[in-house]
Coordinates of C-alpha atoms and ligand atoms in Angstrom, one line a residue:
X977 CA -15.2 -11.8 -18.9
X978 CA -10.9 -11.3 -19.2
X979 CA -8.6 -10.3 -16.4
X980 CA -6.8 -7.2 -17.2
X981 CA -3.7 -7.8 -17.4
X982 CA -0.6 -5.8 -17.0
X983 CA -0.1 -5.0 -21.2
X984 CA -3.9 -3.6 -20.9
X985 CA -3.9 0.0 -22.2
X986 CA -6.9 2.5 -21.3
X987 CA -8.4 1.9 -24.3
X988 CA -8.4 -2.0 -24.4
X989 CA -11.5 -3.6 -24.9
X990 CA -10.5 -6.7 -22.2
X991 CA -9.9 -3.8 -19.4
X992 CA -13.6 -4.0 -18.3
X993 CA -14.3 -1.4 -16.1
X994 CA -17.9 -2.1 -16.1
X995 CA -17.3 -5.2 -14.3
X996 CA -15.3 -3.9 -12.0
X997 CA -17.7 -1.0 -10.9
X998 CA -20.1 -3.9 -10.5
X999 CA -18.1 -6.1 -8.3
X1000 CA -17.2 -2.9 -6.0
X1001 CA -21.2 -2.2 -5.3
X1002 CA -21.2 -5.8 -4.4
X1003 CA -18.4 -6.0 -2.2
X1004 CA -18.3 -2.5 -0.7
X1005 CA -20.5 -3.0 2.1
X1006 CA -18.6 -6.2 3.3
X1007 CA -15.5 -4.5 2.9
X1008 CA -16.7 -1.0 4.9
X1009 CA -17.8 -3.2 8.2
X1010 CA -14.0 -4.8 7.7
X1011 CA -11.9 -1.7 7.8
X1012 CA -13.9 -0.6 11.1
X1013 CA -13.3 -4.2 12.8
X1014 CA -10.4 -3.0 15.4
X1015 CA -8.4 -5.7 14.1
X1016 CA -8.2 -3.6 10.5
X1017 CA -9.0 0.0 12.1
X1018 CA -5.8 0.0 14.2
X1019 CA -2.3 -0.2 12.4
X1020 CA 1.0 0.1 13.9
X1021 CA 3.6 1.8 12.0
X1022 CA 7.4 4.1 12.4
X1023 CA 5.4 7.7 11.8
X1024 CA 7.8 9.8 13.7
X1025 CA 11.3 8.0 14.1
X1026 CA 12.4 7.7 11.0
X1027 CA 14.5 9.8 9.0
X1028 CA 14.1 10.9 5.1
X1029 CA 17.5 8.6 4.0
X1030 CA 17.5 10.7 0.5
X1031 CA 17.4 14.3 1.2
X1032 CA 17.5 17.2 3.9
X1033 CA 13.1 17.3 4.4
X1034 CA 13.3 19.8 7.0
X1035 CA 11.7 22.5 4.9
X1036 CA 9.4 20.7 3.6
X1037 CA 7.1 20.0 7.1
X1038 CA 3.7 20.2 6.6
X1039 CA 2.3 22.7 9.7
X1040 CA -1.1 22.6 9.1
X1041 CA -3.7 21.1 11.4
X1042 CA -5.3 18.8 8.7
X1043 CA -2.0 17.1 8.5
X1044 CA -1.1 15.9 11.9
X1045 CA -2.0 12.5 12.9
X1046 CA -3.4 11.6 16.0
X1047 CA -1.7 8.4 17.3
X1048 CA -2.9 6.7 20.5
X1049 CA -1.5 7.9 23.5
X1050 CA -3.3 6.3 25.8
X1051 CA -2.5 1.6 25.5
X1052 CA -6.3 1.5 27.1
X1053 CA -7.6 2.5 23.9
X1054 CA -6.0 -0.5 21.9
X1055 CA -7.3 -4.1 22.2
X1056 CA -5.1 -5.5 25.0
X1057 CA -3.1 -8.2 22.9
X1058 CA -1.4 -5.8 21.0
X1059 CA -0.2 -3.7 24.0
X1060 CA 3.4 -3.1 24.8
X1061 CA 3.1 -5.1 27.7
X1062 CA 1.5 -8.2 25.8
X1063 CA 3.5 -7.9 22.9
X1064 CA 6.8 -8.0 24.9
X1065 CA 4.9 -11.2 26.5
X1066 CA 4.4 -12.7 23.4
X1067 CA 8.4 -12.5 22.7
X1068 CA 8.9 -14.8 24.9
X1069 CA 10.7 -18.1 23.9
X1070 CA 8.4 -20.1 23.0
X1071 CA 6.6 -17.6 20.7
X1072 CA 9.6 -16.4 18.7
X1073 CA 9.0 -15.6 15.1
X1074 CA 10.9 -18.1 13.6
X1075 CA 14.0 -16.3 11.3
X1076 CA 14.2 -16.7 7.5
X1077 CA 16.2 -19.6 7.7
X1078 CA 13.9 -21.8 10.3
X1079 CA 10.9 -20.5 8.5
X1080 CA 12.6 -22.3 5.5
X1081 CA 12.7 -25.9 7.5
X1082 CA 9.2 -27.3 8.1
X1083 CA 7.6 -26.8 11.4
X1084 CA 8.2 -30.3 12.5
X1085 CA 12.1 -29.7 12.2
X1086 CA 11.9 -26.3 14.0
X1087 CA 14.2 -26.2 16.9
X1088 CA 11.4 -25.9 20.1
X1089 CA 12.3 -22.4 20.4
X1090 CA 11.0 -21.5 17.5
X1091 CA 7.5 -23.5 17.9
X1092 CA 4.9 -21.4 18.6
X1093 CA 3.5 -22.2 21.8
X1094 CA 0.0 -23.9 22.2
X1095 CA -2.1 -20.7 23.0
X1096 CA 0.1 -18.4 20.8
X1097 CA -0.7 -18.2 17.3
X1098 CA 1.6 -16.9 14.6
X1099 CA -0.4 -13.9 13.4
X1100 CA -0.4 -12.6 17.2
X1101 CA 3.5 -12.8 17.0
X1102 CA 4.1 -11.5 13.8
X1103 CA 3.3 -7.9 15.5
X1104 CA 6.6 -7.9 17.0
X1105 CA 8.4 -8.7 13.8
X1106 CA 11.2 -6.9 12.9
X1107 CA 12.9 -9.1 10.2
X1108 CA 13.0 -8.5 6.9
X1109 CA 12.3 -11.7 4.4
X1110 CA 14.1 -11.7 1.3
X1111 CA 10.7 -12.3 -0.7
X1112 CA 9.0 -8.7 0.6
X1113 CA 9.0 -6.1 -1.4
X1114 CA 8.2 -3.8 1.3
X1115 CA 10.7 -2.1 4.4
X1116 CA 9.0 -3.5 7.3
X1117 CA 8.2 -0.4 9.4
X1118 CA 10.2 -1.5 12.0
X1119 CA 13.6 -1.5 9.8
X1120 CA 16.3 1.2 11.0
X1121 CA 14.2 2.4 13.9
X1122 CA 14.7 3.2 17.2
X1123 CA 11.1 2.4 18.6
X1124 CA 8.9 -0.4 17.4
X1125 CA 6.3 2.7 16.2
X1126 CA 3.1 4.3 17.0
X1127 CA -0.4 2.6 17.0
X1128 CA -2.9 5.0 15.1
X1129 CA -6.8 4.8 14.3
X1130 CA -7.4 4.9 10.7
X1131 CA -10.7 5.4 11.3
X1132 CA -10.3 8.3 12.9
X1133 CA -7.5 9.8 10.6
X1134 CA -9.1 9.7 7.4
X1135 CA -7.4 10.4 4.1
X1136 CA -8.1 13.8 2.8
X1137 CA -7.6 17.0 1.9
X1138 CA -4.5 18.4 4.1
X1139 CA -3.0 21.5 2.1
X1140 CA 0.2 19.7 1.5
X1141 CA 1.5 20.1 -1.6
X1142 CA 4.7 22.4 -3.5
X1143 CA 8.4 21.7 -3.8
X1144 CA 8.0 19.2 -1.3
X1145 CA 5.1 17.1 -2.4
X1146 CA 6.6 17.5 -6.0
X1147 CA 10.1 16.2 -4.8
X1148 CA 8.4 13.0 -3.4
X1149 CA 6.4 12.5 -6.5
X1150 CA 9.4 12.9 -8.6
X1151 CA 11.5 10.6 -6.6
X1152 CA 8.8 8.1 -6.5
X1153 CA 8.1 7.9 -10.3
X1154 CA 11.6 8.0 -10.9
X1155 CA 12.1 4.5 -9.4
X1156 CA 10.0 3.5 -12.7
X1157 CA 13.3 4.4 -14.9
X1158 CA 14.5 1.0 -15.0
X1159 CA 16.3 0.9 -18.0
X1160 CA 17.3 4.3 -18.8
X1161 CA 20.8 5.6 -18.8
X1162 CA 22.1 5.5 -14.8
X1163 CA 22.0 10.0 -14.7
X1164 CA 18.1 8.9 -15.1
X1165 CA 18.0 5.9 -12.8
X1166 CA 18.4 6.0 -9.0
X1167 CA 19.9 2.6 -8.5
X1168 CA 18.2 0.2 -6.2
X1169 CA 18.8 0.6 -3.0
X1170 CA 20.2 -2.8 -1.3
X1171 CA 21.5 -2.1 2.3
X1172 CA 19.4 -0.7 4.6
X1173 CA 20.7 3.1 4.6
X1174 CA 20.9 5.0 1.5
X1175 CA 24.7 5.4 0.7
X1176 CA 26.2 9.1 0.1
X1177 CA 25.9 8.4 -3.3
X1178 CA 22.1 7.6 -4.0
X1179 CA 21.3 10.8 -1.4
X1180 CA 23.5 12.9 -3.8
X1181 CA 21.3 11.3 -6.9
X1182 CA 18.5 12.7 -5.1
X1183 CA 19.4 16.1 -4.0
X1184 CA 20.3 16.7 -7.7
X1185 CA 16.7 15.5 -8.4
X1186 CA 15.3 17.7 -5.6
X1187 CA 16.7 20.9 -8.1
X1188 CA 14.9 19.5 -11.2
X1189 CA 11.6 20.5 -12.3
X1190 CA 10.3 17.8 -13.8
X1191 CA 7.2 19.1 -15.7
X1192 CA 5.3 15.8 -17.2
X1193 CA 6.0 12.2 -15.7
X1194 CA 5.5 11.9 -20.1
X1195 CA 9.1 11.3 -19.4
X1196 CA 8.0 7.6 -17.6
X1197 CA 5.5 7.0 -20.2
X1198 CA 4.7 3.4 -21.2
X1199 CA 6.1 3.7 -24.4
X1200 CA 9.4 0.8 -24.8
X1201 CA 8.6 -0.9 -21.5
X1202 CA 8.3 -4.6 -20.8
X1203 CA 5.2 -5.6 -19.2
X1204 CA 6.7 -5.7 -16.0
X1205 CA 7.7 -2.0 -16.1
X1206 CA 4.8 -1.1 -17.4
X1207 CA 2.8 -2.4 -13.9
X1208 CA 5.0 -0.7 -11.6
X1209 CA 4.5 2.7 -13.3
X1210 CA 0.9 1.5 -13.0
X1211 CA 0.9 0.7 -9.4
X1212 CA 2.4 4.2 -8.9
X1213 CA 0.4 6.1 -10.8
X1214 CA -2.8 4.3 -9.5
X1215 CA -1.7 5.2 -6.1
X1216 CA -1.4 8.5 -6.9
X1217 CA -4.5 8.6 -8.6
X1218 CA -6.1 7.3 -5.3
X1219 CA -4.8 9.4 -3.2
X1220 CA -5.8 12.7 -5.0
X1221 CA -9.7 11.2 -5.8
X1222 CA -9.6 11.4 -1.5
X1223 CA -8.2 15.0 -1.4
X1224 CA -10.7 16.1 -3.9
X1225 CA -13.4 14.5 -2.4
X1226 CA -12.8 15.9 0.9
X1227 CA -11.6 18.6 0.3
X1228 CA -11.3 22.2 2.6
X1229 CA -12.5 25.6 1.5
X1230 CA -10.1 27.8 4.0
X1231 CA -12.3 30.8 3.7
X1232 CA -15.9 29.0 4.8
X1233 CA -14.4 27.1 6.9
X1234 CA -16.3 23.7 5.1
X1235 CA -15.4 20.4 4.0
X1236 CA -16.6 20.0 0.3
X1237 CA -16.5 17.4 -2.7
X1238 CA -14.2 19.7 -4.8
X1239 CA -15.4 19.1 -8.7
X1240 CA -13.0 21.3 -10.2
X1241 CA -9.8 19.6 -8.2
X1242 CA -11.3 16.3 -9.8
X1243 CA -11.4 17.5 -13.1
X1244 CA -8.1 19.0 -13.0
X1245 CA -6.1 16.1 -12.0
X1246 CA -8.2 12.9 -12.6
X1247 CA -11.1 13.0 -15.7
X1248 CA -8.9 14.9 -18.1
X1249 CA -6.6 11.9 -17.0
X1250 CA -8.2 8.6 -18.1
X1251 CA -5.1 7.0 -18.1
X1252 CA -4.4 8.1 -14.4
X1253 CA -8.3 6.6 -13.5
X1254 CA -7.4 3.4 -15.9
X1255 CA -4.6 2.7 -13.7
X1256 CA -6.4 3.1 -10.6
X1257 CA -9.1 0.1 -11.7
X1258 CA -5.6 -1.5 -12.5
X1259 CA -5.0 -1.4 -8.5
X1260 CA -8.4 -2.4 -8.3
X1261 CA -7.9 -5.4 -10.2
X1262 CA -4.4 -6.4 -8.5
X1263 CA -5.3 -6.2 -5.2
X1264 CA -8.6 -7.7 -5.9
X1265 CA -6.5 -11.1 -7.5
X1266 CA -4.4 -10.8 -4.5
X1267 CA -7.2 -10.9 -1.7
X1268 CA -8.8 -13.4 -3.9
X1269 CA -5.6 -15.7 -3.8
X1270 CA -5.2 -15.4 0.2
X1271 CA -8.9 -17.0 0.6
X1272 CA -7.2 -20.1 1.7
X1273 CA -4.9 -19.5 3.5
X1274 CA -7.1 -16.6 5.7
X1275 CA -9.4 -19.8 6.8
X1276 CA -6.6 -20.5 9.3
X1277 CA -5.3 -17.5 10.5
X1278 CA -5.8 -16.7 13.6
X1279 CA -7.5 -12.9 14.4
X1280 CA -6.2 -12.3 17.5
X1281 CA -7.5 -8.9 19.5
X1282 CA -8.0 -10.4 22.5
X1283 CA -12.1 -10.5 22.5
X1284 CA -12.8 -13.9 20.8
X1285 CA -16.4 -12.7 19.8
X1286 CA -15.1 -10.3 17.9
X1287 CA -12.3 -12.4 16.7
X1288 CA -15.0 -14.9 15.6
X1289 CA -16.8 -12.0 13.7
X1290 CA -14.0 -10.4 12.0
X1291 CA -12.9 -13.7 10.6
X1292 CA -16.4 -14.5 9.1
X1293 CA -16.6 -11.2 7.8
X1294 CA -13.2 -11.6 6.2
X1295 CA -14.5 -15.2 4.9
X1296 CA -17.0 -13.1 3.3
X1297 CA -15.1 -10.9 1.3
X1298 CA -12.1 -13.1 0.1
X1299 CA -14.7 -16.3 -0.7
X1300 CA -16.9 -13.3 -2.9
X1301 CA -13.4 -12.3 -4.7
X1302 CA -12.3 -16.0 -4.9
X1303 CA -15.2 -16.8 -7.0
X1304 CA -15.2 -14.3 -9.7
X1305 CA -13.0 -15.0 -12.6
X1306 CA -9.8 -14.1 -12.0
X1307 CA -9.4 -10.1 -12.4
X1308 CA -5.6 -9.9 -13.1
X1309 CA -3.1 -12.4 -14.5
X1310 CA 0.1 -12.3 -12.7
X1311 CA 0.8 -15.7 -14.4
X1312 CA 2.5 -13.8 -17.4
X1313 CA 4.8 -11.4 -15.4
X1314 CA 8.9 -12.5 -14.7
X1315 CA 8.3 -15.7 -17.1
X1316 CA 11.3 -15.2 -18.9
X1317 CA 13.9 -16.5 -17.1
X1318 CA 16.3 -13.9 -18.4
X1319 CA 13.8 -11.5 -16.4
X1320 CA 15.0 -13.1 -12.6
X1321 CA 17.3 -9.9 -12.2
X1322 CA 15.0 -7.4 -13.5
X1323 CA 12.5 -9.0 -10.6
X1324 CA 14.8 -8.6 -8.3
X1325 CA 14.9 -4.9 -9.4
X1326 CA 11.2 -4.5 -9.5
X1327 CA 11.2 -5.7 -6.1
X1328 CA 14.3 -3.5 -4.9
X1329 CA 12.1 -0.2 -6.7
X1330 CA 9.3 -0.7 -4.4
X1331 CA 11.4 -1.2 -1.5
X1332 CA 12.5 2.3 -2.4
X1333 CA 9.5 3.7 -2.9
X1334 CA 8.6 2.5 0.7
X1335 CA 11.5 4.2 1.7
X1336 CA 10.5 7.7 0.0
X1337 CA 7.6 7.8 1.9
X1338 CA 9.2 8.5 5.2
X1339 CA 10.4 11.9 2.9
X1340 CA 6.7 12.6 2.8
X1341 CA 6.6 15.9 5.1
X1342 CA 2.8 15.7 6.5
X1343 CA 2.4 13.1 9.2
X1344 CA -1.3 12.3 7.7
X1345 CA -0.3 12.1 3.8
X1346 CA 2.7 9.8 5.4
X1347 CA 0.9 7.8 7.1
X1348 CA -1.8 7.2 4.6
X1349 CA 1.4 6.7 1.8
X1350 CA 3.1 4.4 4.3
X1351 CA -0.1 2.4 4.5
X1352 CA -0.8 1.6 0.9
X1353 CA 2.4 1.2 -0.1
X1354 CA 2.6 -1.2 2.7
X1355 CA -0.6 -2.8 1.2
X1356 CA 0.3 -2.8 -2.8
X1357 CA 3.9 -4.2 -1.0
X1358 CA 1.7 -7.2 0.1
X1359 CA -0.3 -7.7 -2.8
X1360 CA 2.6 -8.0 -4.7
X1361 CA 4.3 -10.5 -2.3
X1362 CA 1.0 -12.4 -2.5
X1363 CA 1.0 -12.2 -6.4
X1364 CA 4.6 -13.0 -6.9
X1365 CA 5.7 -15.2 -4.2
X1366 CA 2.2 -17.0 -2.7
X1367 CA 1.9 -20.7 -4.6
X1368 CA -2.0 -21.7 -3.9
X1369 CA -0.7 -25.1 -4.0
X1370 CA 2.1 -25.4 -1.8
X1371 CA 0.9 -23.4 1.1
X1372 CA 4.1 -25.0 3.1
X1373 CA 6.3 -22.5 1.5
X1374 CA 4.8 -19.2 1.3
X1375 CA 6.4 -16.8 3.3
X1376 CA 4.7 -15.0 6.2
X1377 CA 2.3 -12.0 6.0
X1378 CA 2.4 -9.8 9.1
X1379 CA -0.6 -8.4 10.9
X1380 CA 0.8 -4.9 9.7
X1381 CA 0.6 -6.3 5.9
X1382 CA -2.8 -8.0 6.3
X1383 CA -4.0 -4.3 7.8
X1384 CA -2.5 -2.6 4.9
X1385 CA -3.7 -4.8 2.2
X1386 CA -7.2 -4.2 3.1
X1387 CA -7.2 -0.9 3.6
X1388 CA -5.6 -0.3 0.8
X1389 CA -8.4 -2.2 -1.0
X1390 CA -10.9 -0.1 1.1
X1391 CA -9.2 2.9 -0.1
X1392 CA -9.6 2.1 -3.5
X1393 CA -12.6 0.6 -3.4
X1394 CA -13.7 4.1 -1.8
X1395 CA -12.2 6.1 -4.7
X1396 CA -13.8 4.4 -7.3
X1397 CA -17.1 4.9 -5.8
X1398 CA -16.1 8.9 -5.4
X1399 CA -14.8 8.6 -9.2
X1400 CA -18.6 7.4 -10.5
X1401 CA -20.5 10.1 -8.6
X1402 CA -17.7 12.7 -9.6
X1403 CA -18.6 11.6 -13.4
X1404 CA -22.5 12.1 -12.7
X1405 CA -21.3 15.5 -11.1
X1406 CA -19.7 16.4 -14.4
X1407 CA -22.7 15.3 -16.2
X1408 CA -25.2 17.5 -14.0
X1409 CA -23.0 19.9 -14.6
X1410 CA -22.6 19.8 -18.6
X1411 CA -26.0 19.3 -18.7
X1412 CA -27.1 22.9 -17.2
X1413 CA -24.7 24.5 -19.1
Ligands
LIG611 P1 0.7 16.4 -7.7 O1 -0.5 15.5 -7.3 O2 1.7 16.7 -6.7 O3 1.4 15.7 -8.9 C1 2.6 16.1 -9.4 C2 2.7 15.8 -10.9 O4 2.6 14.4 -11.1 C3 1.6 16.4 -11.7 O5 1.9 17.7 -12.1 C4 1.4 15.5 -12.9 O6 2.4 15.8 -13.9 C5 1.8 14.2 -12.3 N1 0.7 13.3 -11.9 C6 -0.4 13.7 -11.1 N2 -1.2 12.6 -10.9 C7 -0.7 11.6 -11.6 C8 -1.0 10.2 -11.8 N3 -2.1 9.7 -11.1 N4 -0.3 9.5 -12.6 C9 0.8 10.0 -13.2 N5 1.2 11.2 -13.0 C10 0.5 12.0 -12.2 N6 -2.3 15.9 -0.1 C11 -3.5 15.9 0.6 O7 -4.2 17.0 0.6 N7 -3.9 14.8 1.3 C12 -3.2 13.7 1.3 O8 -3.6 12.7 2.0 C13 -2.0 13.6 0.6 N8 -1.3 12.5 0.6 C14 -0.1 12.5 -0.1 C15 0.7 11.4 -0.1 C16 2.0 11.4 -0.7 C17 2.8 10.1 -0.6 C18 2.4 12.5 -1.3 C19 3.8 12.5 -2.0 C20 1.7 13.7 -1.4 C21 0.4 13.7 -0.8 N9 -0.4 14.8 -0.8 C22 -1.6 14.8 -0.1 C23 -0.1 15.9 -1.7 C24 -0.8 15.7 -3.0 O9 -0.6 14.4 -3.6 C25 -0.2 16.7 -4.1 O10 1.2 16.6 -4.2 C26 -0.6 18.2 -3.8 O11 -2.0 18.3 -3.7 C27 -0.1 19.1 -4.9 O12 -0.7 18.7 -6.1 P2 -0.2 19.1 -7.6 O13 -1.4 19.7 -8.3 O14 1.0 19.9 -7.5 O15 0.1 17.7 -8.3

């Protein structure tokens, strides 16, 4: 047993992808059951009201049916505590998220105001939080928006095939695995973006991008990078890797009509890729250390959606999963990342890069693809805060997670955990199909 860690390569022995596959059978009924609890199944995010801050999108709107979104119109339909009504409720004084500064102080030395009330606990106010914490390295959703966002059913808007793709998509893509250029000359890099609009200049950076055809992301290979670097081009890639095992795997023939497992799509753009599926078990493998390292602190959150039954149920089953993660060796060491000291600023970077990245996604011209890219970046956001900020011995100090991370961060795992399922029966496809040639 090893963790992979982030200076893995496909072809290290340590990167055990066996063990991984095996853990996934384990845990991916637990984890199914989760993602349909309504507490995980309904995520609140900025779908519509946010502009692309890098380039002119307009074009680039994806008009089919398969990718619009269908958000809830109607409150009845979501649990009652995390209706507008409540939630402007739960604003009240006494349940004020405490700012950056008071969450610095311990509870006891809280002004009142910022105590949370008796029958108000924290992760039922964090919904309504807008603030962003020096230690994320995700935009909250709320950041630069006019409305606090859209509450949509992931469980009815599942991630697949939507026919989005061309200049658009490839501008998106580019951007995003651009943000891996950390140290390349600054015509290469797009700096990171600090304030929360991004200036003329970085727009410009982009628009010049936008004309590039950029033919192999060779150009952000591994090759020269710091371990550091090397994980964040990981993270991308095995995003990106994710996302296009679930368009293949539901993917729509326009002639028939039909939904279908497409083998060929798979082939094309994920097993003549082992690199792209090695970096998807690297996800895996994050996210599962991450999960793992919340087991703690989950045991006293509070999983508030208004029915306490189901409350009750939802935090057993998420008991379940992080205690079955929590006792496995530990599948990624994060203990080795930013060590140096001269490496504070280029974690600060790191951290600024994903921030970005979060922010590309609202460029992302199909509502479903958005919505879906919003999510996990959300999620791999989280696991990264968790990783790189969360000490499992000084709980005191950890900074908050928000409902909308907690949502994201499993999901995302269920997403993954879902694409390497699709990966091994893609593979036995490929075999069936070799075979009676
Ligand atoms: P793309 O997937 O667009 O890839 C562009 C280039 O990136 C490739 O030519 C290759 O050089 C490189 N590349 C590809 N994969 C990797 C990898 N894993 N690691 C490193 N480099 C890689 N479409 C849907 O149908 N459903 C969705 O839910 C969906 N979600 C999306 C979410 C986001 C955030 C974005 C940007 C796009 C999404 N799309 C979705 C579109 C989809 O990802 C593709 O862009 C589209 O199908 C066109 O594919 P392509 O063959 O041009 O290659």
């Amino acid at each position: 047993q090893c963790a992979i860690d982030p200076k893995s390569t496909v072809t290290d022995a340590c990167t055990s992808y066996s063990n991984l596959d095996s853990l996934n059978r384990a845990i991916r009924p637990i984890l199914d059951d989760l993602t349909q609890a309504d507490f995980f199944a309904y995520y609140r995010l900025n779908l519509y009201n946010k502009v692309c801050p890098f380039w002119n999108d307009e074009n680039s709107i994806c008009g089919n049916r398969a990718c619009a979104v269908d958000t809830i119109e109607d409150e009845g339909d979501i649990p009652p505590i995390w209706r507008a009504e409540e939630l402007s409720k739960l604003e009240g004084a006494r349940a004020q998220h405490p700012g950056p500064k008071q969450r610095k102080e311990r509870p006891e030395q809280r002004p009142l105001q910022y105590q949370l009330g008796q029958n108000v606990d924290e992760s039922c106010v964090f919904e309504a939080d807008d603030e962003c914490d020096e230690r994320d390295y995700c935009v909250p959703e709320d950041e630069g928006a006019a409305t606090k966002g859209d509450y949509v059913s992931l469980v009815n808007n599942t991630e697949r095939f939507t026919g989005y793709a061309g200049p658009g998509a490839r501008q998106v893509w580019d951007a995003i695995y651009k943000e891996n250029c950390f140290s390349k000359s600054a015509t290469a890099s797009i700096p990171a973006q600090t304030g929360r609009h991004a200036s003329k200049e970085l727009k410009n950076i982009f628009q010049e991008y936008g004309r590039q055809h950029v033919e192999s992301k060779d150009d952000y290979s591994l090759n020269d990078q710091c371990i550091e670097q090397r994980a964040f081009y990981r993270i991308i890639s095995g995003m990106h890797a994710s996302i296009s095992t679930h368009l293949c795997w539901d993917y729509f023939n326009q002639s028939s009509g039909e939904w279908f497992k497409n083998l060929e799509c798979y082939k094309e753009r994920l097993h003549n890729y082992p690199d792209r599926i090695s970096n998807l078990y690297f996800n895996y493998a994050l996210v599962t250390r991450a999960i793992a390292k919340l087991d703690k602190s989950l045991q006293s959150y509070t999983f508030c959606s208004g029915d306490p039954a189901q409350d009750f149920e939802t935090k057993q089953k998420v008991a379940r999963l992080t205690s079955e993660l929590a006792s496995i060796p530990s599948t990624f060491d994060e203990s080795i990342m930013f060590q140096d000291p001269s490496m504070i600023d280029l974690k600060d970077d790191f951290k600024q890069r994903f921030r970005n990245v979060s922010r590309i996604m609202d460029c992302v011209g199909c509502d479903k693809c958005r919505l879906w890219g919003k999510l996990q970046t959300a999620g791999y956001g989280a696991a990264l805060k968790v990783l790189f900020e969360f000490d499992e011995q000084n709980a005191a100090d950890n900074p908050s997670l928000r409902r909308t991370e907690l949502v994201a961060l499993i999901n995302t795992f269920g997403r993954l955990s879902h694409s390497m399922k699709a990966i091994g029966d893609f593979r036995s496809m490929v075999a069936v199909s070799e075979g009676s040639k």
